[in-house]
GROMACS .gro file of C-alpha atoms in nm:
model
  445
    1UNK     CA    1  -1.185  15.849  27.870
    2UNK     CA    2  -0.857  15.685  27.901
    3UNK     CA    3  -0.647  15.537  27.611
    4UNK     CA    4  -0.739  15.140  27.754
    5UNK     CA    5  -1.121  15.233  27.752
    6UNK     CA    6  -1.096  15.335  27.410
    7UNK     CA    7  -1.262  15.039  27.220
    8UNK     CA    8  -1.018  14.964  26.890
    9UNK     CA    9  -1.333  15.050  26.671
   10UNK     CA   10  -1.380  15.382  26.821
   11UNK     CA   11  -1.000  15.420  26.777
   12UNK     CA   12  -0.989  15.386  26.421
   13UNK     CA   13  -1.268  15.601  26.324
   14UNK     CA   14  -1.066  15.864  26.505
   15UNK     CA   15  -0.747  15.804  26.289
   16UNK     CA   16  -0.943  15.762  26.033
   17UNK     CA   17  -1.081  16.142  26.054
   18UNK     CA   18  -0.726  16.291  26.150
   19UNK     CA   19  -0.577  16.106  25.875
   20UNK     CA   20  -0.868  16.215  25.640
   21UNK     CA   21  -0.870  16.622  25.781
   22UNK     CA   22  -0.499  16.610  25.711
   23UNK     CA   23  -0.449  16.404  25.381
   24UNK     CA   24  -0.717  16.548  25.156
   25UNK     CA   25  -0.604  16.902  25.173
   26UNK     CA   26  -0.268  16.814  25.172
   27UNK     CA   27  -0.355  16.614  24.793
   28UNK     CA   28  -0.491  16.895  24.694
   29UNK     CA   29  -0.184  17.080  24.769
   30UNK     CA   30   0.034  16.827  24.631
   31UNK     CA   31  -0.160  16.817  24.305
   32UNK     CA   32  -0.125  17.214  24.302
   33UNK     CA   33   0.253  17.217  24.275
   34UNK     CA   34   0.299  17.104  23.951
   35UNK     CA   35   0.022  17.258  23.800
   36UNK     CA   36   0.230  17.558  23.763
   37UNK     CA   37   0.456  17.412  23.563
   38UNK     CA   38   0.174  17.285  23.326
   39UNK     CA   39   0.045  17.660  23.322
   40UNK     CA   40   0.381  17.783  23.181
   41UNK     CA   41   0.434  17.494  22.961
   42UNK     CA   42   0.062  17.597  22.818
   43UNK     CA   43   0.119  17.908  22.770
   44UNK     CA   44   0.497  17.963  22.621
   45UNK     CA   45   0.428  17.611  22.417
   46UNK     CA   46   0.204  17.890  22.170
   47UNK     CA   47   0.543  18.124  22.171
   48UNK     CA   48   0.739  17.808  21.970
   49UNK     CA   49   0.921  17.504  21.982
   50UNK     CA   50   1.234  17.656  22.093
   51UNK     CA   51   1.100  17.865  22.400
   52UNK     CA   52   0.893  17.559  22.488
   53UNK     CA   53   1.209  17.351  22.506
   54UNK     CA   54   1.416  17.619  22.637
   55UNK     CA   55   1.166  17.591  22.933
   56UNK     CA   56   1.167  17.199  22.968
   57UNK     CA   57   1.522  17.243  23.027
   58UNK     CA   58   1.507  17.539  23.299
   59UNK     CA   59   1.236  17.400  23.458
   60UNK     CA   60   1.359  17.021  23.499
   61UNK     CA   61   1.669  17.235  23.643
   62UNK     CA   62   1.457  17.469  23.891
   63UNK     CA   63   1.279  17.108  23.971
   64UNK     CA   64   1.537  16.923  24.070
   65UNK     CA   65   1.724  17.216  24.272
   66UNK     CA   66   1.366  17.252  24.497
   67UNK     CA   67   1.303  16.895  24.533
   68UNK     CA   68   1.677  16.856  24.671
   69UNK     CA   69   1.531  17.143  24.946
   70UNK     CA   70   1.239  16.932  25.032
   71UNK     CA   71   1.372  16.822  25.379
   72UNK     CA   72   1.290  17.190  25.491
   73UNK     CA   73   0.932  17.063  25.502
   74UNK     CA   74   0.966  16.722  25.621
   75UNK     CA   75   1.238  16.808  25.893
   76UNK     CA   76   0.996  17.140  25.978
   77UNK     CA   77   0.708  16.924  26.002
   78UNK     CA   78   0.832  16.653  26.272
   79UNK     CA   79   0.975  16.895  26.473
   80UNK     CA   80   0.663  17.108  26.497
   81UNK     CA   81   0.437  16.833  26.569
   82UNK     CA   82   0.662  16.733  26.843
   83UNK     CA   83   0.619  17.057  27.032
   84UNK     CA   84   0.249  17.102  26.954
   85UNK     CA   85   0.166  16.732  27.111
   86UNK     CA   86   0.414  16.870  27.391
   87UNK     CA   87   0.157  17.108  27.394
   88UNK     CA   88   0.485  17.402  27.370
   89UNK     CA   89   0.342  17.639  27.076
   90UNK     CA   90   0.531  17.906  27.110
   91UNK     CA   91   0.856  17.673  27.098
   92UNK     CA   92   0.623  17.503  26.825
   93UNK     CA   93   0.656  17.817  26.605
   94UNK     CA   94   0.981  17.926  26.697
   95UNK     CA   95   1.138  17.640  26.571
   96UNK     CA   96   0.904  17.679  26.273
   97UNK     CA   97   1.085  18.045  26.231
   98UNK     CA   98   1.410  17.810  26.233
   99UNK     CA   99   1.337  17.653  25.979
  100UNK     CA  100   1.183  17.952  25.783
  101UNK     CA  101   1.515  18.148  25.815
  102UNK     CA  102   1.709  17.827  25.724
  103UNK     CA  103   1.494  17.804  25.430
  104UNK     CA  104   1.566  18.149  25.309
  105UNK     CA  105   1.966  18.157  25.371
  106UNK     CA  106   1.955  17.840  25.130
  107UNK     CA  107   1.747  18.016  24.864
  108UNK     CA  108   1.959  18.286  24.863
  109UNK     CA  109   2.269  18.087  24.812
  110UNK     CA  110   2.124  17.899  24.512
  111UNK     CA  111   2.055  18.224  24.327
  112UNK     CA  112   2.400  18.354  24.413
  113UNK     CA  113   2.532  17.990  24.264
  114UNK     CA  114   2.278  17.986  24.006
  115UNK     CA  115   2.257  18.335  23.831
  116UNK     CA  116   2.623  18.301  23.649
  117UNK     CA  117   2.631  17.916  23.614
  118UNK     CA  118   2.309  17.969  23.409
  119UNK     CA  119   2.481  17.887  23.072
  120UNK     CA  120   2.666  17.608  23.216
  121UNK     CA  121   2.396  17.497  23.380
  122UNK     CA  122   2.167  17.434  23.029
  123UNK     CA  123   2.458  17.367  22.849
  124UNK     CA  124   2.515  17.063  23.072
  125UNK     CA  125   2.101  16.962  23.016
  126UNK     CA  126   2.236  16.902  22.636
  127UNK     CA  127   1.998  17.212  22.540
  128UNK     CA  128   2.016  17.319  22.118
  129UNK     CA  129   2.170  17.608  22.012
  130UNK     CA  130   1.754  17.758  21.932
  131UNK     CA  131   1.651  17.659  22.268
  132UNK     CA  132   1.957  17.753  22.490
  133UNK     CA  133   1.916  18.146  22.491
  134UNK     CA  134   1.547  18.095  22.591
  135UNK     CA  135   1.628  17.848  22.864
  136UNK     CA  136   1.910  18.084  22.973
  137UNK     CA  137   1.651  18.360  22.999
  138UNK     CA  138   1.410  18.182  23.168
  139UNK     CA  139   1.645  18.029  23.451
  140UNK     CA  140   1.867  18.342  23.557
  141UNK     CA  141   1.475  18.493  23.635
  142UNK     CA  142   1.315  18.187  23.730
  143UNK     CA  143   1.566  18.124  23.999
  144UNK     CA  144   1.510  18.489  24.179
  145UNK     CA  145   1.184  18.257  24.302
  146UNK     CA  146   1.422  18.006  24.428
  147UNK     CA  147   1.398  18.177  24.809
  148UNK     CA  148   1.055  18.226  24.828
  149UNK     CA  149   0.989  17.867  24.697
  150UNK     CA  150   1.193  17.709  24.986
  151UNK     CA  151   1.013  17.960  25.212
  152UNK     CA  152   0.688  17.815  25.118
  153UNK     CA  153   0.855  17.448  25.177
  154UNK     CA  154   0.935  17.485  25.547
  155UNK     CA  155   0.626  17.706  25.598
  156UNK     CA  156   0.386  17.477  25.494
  157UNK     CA  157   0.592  17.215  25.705
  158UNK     CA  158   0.496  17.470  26.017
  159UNK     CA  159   0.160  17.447  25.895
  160UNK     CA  160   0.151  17.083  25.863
  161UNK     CA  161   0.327  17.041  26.198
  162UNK     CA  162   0.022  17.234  26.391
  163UNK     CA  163  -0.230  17.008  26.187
  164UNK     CA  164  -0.336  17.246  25.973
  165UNK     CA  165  -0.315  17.127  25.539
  166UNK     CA  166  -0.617  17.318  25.469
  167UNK     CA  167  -0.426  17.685  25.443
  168UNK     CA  168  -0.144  17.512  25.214
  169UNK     CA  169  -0.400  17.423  24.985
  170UNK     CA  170  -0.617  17.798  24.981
  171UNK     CA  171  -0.229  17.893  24.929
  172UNK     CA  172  -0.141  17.674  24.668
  173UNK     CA  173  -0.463  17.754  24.491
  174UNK     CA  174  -0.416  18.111  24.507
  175UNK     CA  175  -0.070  18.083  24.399
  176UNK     CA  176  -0.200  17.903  24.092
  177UNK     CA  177  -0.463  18.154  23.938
  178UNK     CA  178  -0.230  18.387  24.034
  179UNK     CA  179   0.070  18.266  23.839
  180UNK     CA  180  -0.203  18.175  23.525
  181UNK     CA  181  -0.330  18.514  23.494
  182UNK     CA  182   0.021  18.626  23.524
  183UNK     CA  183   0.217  18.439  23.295
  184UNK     CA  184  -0.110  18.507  23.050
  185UNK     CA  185  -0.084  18.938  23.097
  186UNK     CA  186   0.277  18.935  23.086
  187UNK     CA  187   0.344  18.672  22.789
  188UNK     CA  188   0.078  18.798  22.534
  189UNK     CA  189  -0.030  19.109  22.724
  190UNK     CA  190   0.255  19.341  22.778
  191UNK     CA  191   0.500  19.144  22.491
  192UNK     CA  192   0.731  18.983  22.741
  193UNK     CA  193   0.762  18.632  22.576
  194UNK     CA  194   0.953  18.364  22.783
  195UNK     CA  195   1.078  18.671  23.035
  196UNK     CA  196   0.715  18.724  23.121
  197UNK     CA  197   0.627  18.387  23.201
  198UNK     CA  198   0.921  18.364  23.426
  199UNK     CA  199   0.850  18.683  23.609
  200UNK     CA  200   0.491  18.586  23.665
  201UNK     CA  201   0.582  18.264  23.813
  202UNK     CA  202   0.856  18.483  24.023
  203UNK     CA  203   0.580  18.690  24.134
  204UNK     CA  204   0.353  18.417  24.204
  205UNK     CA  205   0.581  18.236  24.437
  206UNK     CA  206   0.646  18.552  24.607
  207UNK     CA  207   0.304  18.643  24.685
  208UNK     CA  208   0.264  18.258  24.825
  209UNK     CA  209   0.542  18.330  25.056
  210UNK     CA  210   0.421  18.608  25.204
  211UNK     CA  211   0.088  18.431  25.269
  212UNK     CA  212   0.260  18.221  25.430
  213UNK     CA  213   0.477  18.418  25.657
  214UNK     CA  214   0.122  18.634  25.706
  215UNK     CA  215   0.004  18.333  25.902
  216UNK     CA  216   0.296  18.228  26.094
  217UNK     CA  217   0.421  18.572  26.201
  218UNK     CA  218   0.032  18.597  26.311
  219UNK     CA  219   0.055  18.259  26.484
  220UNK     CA  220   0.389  18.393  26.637
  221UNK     CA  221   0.283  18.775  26.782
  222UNK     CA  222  -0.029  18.529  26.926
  223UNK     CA  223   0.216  18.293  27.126
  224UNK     CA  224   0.511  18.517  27.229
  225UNK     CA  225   0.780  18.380  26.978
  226UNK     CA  226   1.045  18.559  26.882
  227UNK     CA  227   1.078  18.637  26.497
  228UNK     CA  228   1.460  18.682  26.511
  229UNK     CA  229   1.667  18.444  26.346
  230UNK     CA  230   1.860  18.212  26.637
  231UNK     CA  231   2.192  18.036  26.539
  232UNK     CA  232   2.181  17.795  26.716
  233UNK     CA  233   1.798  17.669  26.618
  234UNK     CA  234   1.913  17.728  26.265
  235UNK     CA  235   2.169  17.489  26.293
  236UNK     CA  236   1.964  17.250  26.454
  237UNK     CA  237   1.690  17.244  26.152
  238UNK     CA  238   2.005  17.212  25.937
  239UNK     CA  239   2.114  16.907  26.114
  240UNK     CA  240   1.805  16.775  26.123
  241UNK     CA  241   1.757  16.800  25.739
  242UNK     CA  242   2.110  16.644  25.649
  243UNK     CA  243   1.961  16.280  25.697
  244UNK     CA  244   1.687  16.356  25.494
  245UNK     CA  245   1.902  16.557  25.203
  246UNK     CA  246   2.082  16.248  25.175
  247UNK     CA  247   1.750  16.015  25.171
  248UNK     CA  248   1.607  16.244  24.878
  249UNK     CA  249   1.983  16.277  24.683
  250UNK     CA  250   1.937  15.890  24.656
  251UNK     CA  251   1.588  15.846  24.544
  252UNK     CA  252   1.673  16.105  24.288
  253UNK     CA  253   1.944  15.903  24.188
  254UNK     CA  254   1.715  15.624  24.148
  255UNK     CA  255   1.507  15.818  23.922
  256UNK     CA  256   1.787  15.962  23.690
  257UNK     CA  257   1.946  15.587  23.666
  258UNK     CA  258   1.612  15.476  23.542
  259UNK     CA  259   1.536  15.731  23.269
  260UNK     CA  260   1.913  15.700  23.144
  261UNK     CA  261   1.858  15.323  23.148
  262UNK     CA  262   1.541  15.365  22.918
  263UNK     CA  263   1.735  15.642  22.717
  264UNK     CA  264   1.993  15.276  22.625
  265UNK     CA  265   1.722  15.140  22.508
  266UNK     CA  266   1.601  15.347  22.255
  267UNK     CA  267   1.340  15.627  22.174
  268UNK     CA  268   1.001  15.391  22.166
  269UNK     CA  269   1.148  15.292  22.490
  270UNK     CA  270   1.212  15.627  22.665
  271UNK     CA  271   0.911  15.791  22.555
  272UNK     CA  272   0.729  15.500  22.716
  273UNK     CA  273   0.921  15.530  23.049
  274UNK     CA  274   0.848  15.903  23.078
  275UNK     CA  275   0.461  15.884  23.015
  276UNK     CA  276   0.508  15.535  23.250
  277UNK     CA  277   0.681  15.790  23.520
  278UNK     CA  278   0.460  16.045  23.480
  279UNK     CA  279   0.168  15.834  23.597
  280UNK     CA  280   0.424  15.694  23.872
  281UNK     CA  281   0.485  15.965  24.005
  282UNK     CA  282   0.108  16.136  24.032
  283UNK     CA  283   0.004  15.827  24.172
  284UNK     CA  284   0.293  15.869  24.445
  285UNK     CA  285   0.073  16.235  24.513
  286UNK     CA  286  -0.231  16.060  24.629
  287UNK     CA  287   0.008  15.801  24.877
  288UNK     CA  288   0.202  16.110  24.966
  289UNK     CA  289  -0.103  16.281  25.072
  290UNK     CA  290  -0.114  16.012  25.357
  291UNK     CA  291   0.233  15.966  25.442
  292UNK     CA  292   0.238  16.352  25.519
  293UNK     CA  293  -0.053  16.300  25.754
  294UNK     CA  294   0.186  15.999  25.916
  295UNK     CA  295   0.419  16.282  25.950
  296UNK     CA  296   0.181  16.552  26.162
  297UNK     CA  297   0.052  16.299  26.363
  298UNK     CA  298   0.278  16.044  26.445
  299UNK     CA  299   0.466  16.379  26.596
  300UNK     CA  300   0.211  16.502  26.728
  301UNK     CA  301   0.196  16.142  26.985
  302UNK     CA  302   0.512  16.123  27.034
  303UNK     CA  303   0.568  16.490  27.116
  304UNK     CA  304   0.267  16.442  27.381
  305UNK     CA  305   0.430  16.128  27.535
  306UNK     CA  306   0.220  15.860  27.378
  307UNK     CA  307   0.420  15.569  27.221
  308UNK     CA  308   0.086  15.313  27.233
  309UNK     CA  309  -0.075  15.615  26.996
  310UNK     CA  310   0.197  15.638  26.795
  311UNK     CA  311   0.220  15.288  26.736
  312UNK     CA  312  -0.217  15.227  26.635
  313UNK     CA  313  -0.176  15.527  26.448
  314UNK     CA  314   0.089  15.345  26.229
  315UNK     CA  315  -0.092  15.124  26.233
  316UNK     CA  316  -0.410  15.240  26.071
  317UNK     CA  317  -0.208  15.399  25.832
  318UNK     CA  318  -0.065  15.108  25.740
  319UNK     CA  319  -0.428  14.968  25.623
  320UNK     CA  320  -0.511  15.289  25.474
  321UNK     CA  321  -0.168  15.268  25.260
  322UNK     CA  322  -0.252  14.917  25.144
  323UNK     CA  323  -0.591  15.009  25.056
  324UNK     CA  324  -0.505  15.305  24.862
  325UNK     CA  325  -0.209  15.093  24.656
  326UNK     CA  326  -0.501  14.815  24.591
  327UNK     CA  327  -0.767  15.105  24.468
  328UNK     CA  328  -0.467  15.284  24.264
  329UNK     CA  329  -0.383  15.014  24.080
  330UNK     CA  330  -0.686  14.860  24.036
  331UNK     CA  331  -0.784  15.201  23.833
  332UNK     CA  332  -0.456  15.213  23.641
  333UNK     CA  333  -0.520  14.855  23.550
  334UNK     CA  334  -0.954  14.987  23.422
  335UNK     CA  335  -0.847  15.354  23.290
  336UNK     CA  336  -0.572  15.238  23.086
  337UNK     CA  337  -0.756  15.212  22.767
  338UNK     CA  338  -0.830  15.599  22.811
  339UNK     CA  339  -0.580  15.757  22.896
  340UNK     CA  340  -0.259  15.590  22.683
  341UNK     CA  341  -0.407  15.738  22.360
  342UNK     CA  342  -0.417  16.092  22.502
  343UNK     CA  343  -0.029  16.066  22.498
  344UNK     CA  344   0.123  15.893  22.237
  345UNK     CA  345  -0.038  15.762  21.907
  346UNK     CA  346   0.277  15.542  21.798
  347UNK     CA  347   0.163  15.177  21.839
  348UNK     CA  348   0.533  15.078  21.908
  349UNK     CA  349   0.505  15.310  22.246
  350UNK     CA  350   0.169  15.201  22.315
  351UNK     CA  351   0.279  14.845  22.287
  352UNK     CA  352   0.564  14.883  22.525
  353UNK     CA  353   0.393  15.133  22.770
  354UNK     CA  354   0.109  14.873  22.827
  355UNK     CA  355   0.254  14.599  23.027
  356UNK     CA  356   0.523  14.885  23.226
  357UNK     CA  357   0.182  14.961  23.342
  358UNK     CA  358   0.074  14.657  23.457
  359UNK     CA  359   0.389  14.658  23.656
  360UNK     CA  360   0.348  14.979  23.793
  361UNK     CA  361  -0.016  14.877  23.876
  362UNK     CA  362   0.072  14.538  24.041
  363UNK     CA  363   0.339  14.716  24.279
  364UNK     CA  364   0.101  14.986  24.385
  365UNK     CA  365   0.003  14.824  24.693
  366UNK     CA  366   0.389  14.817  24.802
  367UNK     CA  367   0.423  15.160  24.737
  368UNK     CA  368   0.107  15.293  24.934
  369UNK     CA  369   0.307  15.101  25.250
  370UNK     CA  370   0.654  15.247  25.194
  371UNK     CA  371   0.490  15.597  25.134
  372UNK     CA  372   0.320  15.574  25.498
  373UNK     CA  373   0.622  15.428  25.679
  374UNK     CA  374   0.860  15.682  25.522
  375UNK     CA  375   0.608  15.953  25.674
  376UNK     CA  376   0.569  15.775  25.980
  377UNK     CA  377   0.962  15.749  26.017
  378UNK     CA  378   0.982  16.128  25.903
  379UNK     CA  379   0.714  16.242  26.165
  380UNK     CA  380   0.928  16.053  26.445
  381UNK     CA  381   1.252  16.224  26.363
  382UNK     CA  382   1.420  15.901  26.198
  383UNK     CA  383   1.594  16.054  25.970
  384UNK     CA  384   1.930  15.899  25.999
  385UNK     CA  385   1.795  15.540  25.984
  386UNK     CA  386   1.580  15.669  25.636
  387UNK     CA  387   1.939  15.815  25.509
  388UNK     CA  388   2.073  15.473  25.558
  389UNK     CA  389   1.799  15.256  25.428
  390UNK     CA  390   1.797  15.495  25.079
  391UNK     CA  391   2.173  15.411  25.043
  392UNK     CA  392   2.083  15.037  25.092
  393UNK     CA  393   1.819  15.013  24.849
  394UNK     CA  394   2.004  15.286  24.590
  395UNK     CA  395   2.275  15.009  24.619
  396UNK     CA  396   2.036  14.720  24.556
  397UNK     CA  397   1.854  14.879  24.230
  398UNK     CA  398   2.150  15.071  24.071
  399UNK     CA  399   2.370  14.724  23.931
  400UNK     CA  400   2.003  14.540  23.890
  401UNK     CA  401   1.886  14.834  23.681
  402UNK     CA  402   2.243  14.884  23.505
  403UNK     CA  403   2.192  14.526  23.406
  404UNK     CA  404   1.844  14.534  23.214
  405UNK     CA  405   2.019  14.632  22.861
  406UNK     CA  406   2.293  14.393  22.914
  407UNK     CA  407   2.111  14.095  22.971
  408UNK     CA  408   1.827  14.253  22.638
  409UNK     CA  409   1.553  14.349  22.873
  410UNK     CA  410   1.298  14.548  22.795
  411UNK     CA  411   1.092  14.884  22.927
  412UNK     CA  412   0.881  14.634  23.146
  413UNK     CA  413   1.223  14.485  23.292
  414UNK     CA  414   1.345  14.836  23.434
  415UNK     CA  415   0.978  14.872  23.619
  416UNK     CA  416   1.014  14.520  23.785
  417UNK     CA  417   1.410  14.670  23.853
  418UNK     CA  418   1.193  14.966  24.009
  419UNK     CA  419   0.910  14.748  24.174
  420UNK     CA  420   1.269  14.567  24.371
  421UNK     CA  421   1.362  14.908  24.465
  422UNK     CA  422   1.017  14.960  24.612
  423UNK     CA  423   1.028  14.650  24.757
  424UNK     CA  424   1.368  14.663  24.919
  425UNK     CA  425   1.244  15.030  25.090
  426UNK     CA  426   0.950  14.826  25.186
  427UNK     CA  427   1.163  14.563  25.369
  428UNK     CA  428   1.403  14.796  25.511
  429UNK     CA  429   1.092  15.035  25.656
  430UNK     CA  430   0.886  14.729  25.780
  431UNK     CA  431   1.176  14.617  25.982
  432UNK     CA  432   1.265  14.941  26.116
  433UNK     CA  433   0.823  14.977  26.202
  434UNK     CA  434   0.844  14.620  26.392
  435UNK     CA  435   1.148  14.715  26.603
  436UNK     CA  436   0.990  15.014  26.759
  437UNK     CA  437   1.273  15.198  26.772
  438UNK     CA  438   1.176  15.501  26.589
  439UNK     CA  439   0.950  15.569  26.908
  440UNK     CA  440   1.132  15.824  27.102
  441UNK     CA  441   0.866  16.032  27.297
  442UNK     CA  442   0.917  16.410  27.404
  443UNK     CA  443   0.903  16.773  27.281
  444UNK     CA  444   1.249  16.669  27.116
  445UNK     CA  445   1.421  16.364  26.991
   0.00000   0.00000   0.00000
């Protein structure tokens, strides 16, 4: 059957089950990652206060060093998809092992960085003088996890790249019992306090990486593809993850000028923000879920020469990203009377989270489009122009958002400062979408 015979209805029922195969497993995966901070939070938070804060403050450091890395996935991911819709899978996989190798030469400079600058490094988070030595502790052994973490980042992107999100999330289950039972024996069980918790998650993350490189040394033997590490691919995946690097430095930068904005504006106001940004941000799982399907397929199309493909899968995704944003807020709008009380029973924070919310509900819609284009731009290689159009909109929100205290705004005037922000990616990523100039077809870009 060729692509004009294709009727459009029978076309979107068939995006609608690759985007489907690929974005529930890859939720579930999503959801996964931060459960295992949760688990260690649970159980050190019985140890005391001060090894429970010495842990927010080592793991909002081991956080934000990862999520800097997260390019080895999204880079990893185009260029696989390219190569499998080339239908190349032994080049498919070998510049999966790029990006595997790339991955581990990173980790291994972040320990070597981050193992003597530990003290500095909590010191500079503002940690107490109770809480420091625990935070210290947990770090320096934390961060001997660091390589296998960014291992599992560009594996999974191999995975994701050869349309497969179902072994991430067996993976990212079994790293999470793992790392419970773990932190559980070692904590309370053999006496370690903080040390075990950190060790268990070490081990945890290990034993995910090697599940990982299990499958794609398999999926390499299979094919032919050399397991060596190659210079010049490595380079390539580094180049390739530059753009993005600099895309993900500025939304972080986005997030840290929000949270010191609400810090200005008092404690009822920053405790608000952060249980406001905690929903933000699971909410950005589910539309990530999506936009990492975008990623595998849109490759995928292009890789196998198909621009018209490329651009009615966009398309669809499109639709499904508005209809997610409409469901998502529509439920933050119907659960909110449930789930405020379950984190703050201050009126004064309940009576400034409430219409943040509302905000963050209304904009939802926005964000379920800018989540699929980014993917979409990120599965056709376009990550220069997403580099650029971060700076743009980093540029927009930081003086609006700088302003909000000055001019006596409020909690609910920083989210409409972050609903702009959306907005301005949402501009910036339609235009780009319309042009059609992200759609360069072949095995490479």
């Amino acid at each position: 059957m060729t692509q004009a015979s294709v009727t459009p209805k029978v076309r979107r029922r068939r995006h609608d089950r690759e985007i489907i195969a690929l974005a529930v497993p890859a939720f579930g995966a999503l959801v996964a990652e931060p459960l295992f901070v949760m688990v260690d939070s649970a159980v050190v938070g019985h140890l005391g206060t001060p090894q429970l804060a010495g842990l927010g403050v080592a793991a909002a450091l081991l956080m934000t060093a990862v999520s800097v890395f997260v390019f080895l996935a999204y880079a990893t991911t185009a260029a696989v998809a390219r190569r499998v819709g080339a239908g190349d899978l032994p080049s498919a996989i070998r510049q999966g092992m790029d990006g595997i190798w790339l991955a581990l030469f990173l980790g291994i400079a972040v320990v070597a960085v981050t193992l003597p600058t530990a003290p500095s490094l909590v010191d500079l988070f503002g940690a107490s003088q109770t809480a420091a030595p625990h935070a210290i502790t947990y770090l320096r052994i934390s961060s001997l996890g660091i390589p296998a973490m960014l291992i599992v980042l560009a594996a999974t992107g191999v995975l994701r790249g050869l349309q497969d999100t179902r072994t991430p999330l067996y993976v990212a289950i079994g790293g999470f019992t793992a790392n419970a039972a773990l932190n559980a024996g070692l904590v309370y069980g053999a006496g370690l306090g903080i040390a075990g918790s950190a060790w268990g998650t070490v081990a945890a993350q290990c034993g995910m990486a090697v599940a990982y490189l299990v499958v794609v040394v398999r999926g390499a033997r299979e094919h032919g593809s050399s397991l060596r590490p190659d210079a010049a691919g490595i380079r390539a995946s580094a180049q390739a993850g530059v753009p993005l690097l600099v895309r993900t430095l500025s939304l972080r930068a986005v997030l840290m000028i929000a949270t010191a904005v609400a810090a200005r504006l008092g404690d009822t106001d920053i405790a608000a923000h952060q249980v406001v940004l905690s929903l933000w941000s699971l909410l950005a799982f589910a539309l990530d879920a999506i936009a990492i399907a975008g990623q595998a397929i849109i490759g995928r199309y292009l890789g196998a020469n198909d621009a018209e493909g490329a651009r009615q899968a966009c398309r669809r995704m499109v639709e499904w990203g508005i209809a997610a944003g409409v469901i998502l807020g529509i439920l933050v709008v119907v659960s909110r009377p449930l789930f405020i009380p379950l984190f703050t029973g201050d009126q004064a924070v309940r009576d400034t989270l409430l219409p943040a919310l509302l905000v963050v509900a209304v904009s939802q819609p926005i964000a379920g489009v800018v989540f699929v284009l980014d993917g979409v731009l990120m599965g056709a290689g376009d990550g220069p122009y997403l580099a650029w159009a971060m700076l743009v909109t980093l540029a927009v929100f930081a003086p609006v958002a700088l302003l909000v205290p000055a001019v006596g705004g409020g909690l609910t005037a920083l989210w409409w400062a972050m609903t702009l922000m959306m907005t301005v990616r949402l501009l910036t990523l339609w235009w780009r979408a319309r042009s059609g100039r992200w759609i360069v077809t072949g095995a490479t870009r």
